[in-house]
GROMACS .gro file of C-alpha atoms in nm:
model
  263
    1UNK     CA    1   0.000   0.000   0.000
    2UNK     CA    2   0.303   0.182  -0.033
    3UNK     CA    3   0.247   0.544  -0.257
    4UNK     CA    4   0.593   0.577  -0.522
    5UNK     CA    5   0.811   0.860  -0.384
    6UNK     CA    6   0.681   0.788  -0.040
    7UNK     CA    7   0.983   0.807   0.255
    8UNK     CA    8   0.922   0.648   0.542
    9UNK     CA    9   1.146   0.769   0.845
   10UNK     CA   10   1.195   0.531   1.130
   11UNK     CA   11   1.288   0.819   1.384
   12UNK     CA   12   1.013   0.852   1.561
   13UNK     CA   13   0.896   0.446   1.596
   14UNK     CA   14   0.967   0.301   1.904
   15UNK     CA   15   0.877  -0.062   1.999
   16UNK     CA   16   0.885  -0.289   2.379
   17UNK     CA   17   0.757  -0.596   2.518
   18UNK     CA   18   0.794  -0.798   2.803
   19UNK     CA   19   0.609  -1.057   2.979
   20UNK     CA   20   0.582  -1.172   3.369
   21UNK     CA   21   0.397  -1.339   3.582
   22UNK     CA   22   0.286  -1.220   3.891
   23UNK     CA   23   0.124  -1.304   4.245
   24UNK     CA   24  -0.052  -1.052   4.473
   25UNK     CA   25  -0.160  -0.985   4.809
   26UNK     CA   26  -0.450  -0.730   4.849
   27UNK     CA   27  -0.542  -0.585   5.153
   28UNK     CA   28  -0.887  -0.332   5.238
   29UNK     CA   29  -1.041  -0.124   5.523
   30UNK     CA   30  -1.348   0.111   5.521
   31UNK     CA   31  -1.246   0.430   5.539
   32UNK     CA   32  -1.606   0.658   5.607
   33UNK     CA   33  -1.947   0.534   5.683
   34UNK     CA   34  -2.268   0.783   5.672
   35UNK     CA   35  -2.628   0.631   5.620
   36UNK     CA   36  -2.614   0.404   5.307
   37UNK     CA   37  -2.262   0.582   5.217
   38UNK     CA   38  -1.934   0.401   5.259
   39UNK     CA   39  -1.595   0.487   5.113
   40UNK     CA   40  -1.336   0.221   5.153
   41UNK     CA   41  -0.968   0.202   5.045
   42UNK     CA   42  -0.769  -0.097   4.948
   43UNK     CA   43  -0.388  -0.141   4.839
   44UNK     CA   44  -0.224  -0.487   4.660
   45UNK     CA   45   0.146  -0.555   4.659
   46UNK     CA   46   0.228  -0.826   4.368
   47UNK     CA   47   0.540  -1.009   4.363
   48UNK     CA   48   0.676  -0.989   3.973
   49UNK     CA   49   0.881  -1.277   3.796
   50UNK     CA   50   0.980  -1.154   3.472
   51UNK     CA   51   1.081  -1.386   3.112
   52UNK     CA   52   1.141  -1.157   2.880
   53UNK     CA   53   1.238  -0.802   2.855
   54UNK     CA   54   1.319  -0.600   2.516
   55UNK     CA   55   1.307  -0.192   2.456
   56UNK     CA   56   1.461   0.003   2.164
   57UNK     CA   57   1.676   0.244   2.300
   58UNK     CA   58   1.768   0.394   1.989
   59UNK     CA   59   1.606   0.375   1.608
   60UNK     CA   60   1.711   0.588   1.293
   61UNK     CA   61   1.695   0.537   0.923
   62UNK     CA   62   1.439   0.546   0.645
   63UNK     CA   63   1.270   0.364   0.369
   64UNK     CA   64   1.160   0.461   0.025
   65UNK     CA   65   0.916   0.334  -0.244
   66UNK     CA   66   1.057   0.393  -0.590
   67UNK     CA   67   0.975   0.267  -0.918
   68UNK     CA   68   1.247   0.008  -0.930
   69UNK     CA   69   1.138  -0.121  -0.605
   70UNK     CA   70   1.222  -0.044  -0.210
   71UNK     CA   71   1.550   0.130  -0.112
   72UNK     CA   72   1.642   0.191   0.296
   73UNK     CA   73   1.879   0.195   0.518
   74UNK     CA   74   1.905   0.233   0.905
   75UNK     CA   75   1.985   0.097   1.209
   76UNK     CA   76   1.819  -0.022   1.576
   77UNK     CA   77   1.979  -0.086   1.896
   78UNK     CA   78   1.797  -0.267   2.156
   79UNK     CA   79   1.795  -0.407   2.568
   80UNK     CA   80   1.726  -0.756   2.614
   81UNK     CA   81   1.756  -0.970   2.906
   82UNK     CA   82   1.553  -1.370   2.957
   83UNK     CA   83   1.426  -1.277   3.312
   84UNK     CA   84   1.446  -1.097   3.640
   85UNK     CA   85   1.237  -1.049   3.951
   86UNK     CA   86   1.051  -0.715   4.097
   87UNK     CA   87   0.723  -0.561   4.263
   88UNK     CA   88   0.437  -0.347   4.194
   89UNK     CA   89   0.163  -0.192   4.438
   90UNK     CA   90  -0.176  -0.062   4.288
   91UNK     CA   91  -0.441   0.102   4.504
   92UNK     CA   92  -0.819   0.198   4.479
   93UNK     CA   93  -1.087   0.341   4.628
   94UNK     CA   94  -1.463   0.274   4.629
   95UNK     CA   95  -1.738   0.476   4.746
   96UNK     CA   96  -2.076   0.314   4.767
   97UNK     CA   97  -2.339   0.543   4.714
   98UNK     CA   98  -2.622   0.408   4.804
   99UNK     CA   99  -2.708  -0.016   4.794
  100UNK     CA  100  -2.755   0.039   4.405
  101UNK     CA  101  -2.502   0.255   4.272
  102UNK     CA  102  -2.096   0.222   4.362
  103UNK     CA  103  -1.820   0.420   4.241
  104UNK     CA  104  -1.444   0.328   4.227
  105UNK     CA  105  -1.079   0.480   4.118
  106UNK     CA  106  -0.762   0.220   4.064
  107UNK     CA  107  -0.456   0.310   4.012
  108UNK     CA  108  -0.198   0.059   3.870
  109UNK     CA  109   0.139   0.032   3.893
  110UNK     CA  110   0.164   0.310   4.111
  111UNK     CA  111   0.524   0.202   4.269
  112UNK     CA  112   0.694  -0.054   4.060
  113UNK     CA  113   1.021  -0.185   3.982
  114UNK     CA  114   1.209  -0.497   3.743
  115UNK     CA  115   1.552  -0.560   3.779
  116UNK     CA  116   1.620  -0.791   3.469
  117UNK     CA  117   1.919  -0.943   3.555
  118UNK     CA  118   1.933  -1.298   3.355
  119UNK     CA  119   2.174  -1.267   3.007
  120UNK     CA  120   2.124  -0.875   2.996
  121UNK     CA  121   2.241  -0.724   2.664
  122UNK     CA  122   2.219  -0.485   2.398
  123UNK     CA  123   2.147  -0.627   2.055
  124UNK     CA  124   2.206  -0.376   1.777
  125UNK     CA  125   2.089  -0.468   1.403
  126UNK     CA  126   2.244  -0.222   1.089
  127UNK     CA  127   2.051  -0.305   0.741
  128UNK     CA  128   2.125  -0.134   0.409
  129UNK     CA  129   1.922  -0.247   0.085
  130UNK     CA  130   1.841  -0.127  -0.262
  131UNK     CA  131   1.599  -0.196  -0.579
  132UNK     CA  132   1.452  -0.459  -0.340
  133UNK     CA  133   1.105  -0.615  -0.447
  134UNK     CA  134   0.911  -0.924  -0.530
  135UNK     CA  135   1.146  -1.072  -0.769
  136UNK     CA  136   1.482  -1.055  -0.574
  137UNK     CA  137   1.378  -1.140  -0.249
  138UNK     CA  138   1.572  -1.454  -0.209
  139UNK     CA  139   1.845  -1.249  -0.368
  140UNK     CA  140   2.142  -1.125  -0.099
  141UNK     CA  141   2.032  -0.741  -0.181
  142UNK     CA  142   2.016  -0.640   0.199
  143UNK     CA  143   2.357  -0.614   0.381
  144UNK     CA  144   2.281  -0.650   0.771
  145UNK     CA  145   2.546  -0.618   1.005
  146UNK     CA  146   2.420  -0.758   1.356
  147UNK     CA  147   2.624  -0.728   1.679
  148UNK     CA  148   2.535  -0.818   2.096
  149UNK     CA  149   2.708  -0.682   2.392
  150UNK     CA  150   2.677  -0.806   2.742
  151UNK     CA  151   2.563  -0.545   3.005
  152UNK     CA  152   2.524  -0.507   3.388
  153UNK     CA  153   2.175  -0.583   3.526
  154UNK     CA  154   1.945  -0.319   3.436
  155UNK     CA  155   1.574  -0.183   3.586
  156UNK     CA  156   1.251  -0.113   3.440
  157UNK     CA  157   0.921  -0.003   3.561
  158UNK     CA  158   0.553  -0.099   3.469
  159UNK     CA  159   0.307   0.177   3.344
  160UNK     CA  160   0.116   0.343   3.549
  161UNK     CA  161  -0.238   0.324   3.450
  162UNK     CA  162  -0.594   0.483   3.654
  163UNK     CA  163  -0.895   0.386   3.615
  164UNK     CA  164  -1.184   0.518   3.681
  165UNK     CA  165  -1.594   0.365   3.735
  166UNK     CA  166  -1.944   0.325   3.804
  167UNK     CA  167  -2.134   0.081   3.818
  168UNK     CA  168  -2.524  -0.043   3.886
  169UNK     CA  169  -2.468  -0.365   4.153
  170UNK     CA  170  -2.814  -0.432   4.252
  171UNK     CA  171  -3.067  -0.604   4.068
  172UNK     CA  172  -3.119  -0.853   3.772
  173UNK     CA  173  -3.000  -0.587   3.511
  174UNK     CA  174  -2.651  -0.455   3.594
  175UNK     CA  175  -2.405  -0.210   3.418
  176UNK     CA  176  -2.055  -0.070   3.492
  177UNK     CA  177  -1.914   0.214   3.254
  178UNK     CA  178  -1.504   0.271   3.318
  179UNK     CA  179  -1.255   0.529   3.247
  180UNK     CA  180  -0.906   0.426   3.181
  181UNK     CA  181  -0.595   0.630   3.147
  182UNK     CA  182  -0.285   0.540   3.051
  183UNK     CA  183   0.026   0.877   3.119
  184UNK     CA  184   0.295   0.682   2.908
  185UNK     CA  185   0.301   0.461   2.610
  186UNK     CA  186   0.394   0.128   2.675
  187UNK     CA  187   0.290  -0.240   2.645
  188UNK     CA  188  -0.091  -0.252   2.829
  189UNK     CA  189  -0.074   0.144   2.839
  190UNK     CA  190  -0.190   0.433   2.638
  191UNK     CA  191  -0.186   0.811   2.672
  192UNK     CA  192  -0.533   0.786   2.470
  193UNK     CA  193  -0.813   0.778   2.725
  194UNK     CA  194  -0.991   0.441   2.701
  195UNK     CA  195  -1.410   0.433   2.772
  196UNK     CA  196  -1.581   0.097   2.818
  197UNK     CA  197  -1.955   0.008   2.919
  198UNK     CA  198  -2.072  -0.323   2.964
  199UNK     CA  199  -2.371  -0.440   3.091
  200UNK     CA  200  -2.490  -0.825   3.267
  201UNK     CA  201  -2.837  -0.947   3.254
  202UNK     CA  202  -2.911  -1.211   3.494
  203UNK     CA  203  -3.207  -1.385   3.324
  204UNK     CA  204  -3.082  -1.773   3.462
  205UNK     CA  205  -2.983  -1.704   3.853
  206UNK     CA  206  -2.642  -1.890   3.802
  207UNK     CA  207  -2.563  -1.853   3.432
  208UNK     CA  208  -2.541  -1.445   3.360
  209UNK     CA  209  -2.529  -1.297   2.977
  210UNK     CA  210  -2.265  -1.046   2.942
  211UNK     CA  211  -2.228  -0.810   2.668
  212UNK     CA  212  -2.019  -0.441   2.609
  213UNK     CA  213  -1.796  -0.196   2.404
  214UNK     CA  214  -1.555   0.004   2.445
  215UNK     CA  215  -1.310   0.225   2.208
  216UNK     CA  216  -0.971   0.420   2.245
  217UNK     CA  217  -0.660   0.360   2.378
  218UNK     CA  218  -0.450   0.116   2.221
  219UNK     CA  219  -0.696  -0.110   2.064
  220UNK     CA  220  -0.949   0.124   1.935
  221UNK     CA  221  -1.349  -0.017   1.898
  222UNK     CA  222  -1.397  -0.368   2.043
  223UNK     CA  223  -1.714  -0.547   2.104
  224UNK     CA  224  -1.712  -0.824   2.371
  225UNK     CA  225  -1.992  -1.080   2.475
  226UNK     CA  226  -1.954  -1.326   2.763
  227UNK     CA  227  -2.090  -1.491   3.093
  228UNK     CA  228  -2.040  -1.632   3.417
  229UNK     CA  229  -2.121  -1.950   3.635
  230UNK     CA  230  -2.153  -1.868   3.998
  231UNK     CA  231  -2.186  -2.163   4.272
  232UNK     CA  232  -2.164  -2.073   4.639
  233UNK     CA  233  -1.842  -1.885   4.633
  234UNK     CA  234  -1.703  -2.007   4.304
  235UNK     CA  235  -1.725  -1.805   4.009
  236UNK     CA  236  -1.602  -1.903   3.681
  237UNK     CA  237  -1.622  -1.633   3.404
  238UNK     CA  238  -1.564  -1.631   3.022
  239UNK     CA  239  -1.513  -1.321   2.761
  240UNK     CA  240  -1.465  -1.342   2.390
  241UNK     CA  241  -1.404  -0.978   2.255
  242UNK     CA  242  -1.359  -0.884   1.905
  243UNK     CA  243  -1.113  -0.689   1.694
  244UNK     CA  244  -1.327  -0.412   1.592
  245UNK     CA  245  -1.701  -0.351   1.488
  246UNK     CA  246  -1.612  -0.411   1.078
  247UNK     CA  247  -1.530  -0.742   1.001
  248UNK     CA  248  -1.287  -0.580   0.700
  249UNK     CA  249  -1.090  -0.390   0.927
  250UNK     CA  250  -1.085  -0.706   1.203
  251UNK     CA  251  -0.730  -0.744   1.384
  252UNK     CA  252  -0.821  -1.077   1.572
  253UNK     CA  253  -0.979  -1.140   1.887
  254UNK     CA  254  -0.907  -1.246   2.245
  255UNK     CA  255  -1.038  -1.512   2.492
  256UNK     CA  256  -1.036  -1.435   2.881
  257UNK     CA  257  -1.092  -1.741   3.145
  258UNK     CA  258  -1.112  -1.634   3.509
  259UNK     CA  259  -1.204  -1.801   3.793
  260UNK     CA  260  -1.191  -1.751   4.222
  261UNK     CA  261  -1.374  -1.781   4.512
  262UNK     CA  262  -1.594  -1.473   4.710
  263UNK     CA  263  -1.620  -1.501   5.083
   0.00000   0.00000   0.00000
């Protein structure tokens, strides 16, 4: 989709990922109590194991469409490491209104830290190609030169992301609408405000249908449909959400399993 004469310049791109797994403690206490009003605050500290850590540090170069096919050249340096170990603590507050209606703010992320500290290094990638298109491929028209360095253990932090909510909790119809905002860009976080509104109709007692939208922040316009089966204090619940309301402009979907126990 490329115009001819177009220059792309890779400046300004940036790219991270990582992926942990974590365990958390979470802790509450009611704060305020007036009539049916009752503000409480709660705090969870989550111990983080991390697998895989990668951030480019620095990215320059360009890329050109021409009629004899794509010319470039550039270069990106990166961090790596294949684990490390940290913490996080997110808090939140919720303010029942009344026995319908409760409100709630989250913050997480809010004091963090990663040192990555298994095989850190900096991987650095230099590419040069010309007259490059569907024909020559296979051919060795792109010169790479690729290099790693070891480097001392290094930290990172996890976005900070609020979120804030209300939400009907009382009856056979509920509904929740959120507010989340992201103040960096990062994997799971986006300066773009993010507004979701869902709603759960219990028309079986133990068998809930689930169904909401949402749109901004990283993924843009998603529709999502689910339910629930609650026994005692087991609750098993399952989401499927979509890639977008067109089914042209579809990016994929996502499947969420949860389940726990409410005493």
């Amino acid at each position: 989709g490329n115009k001819f004469g177009d220059t792309i310049r890779l400046d300004e791109m940036y790219g991270s990922a990582w992926s942990y797994a974590s365990v958390g403690l979470s802790v509450g206490k009611s704060l305020y109590t007036k009539g049916t009003r009752k503000l409480s605050a709660g705090a969870t500290f989550r111990l983080i194991q991390g697998f895989y850590f990668a951030d480019v540090t620095r990215i320059e170069g360009s890329v050109a469409t021409l009629t004899t096919g794509f010319q470039g050249d550039g270069s990106i340096v990166a961090q790596t490491a294949a684990g490390g170990s940290g913490y996080s603590i997110d808090i939140g507050l919720a303010l029942e209104i009344n026995p319908t209606y409760t409100a709630g703010l989250t913050v997480r992320n809010l004091i963090s830290s990663i040192t990555w500290d298994k095989n850190p290094e900096e991987r650095g990638y230099i590419f040069q190609f010309d007259t490059l298109n569907i024909n020559n491929l296979s051919d060795s028209v792109v010169i790479s030169n690729d290099y790693t360095i070891p480097l001392t253990s290094f930290s990172s932090t996890l976005p900070v992301v609020a979120r804030w909510g209300i939400a009907d909790t009382r009856g056979k119809f509920l509904w929740a609408f959120d507010w989340e905002q992201g103040f960096n860009i990062a994997p799971g976080s986006s300066t773009k405000p993010r507004l979701s509104l869902g709603a759960e109709y219990g028309l079986i007692k133990y068998l809930p249908i689930r169904a909401g939208f949402s749109l901004g922040g990283q993924r843009g316009k998603q529709l999502a449909f689910g339910t629930g089966l609650a026994i005692s204090a087991l609750h098993v619940d399952l989401a499927i959400v979509s890639g977008g309301f067109n089914s042209n402009q579809n990016k994929g979907g996502q499947v969420s399993l949860s389940a726990g126990l409410n005493f």
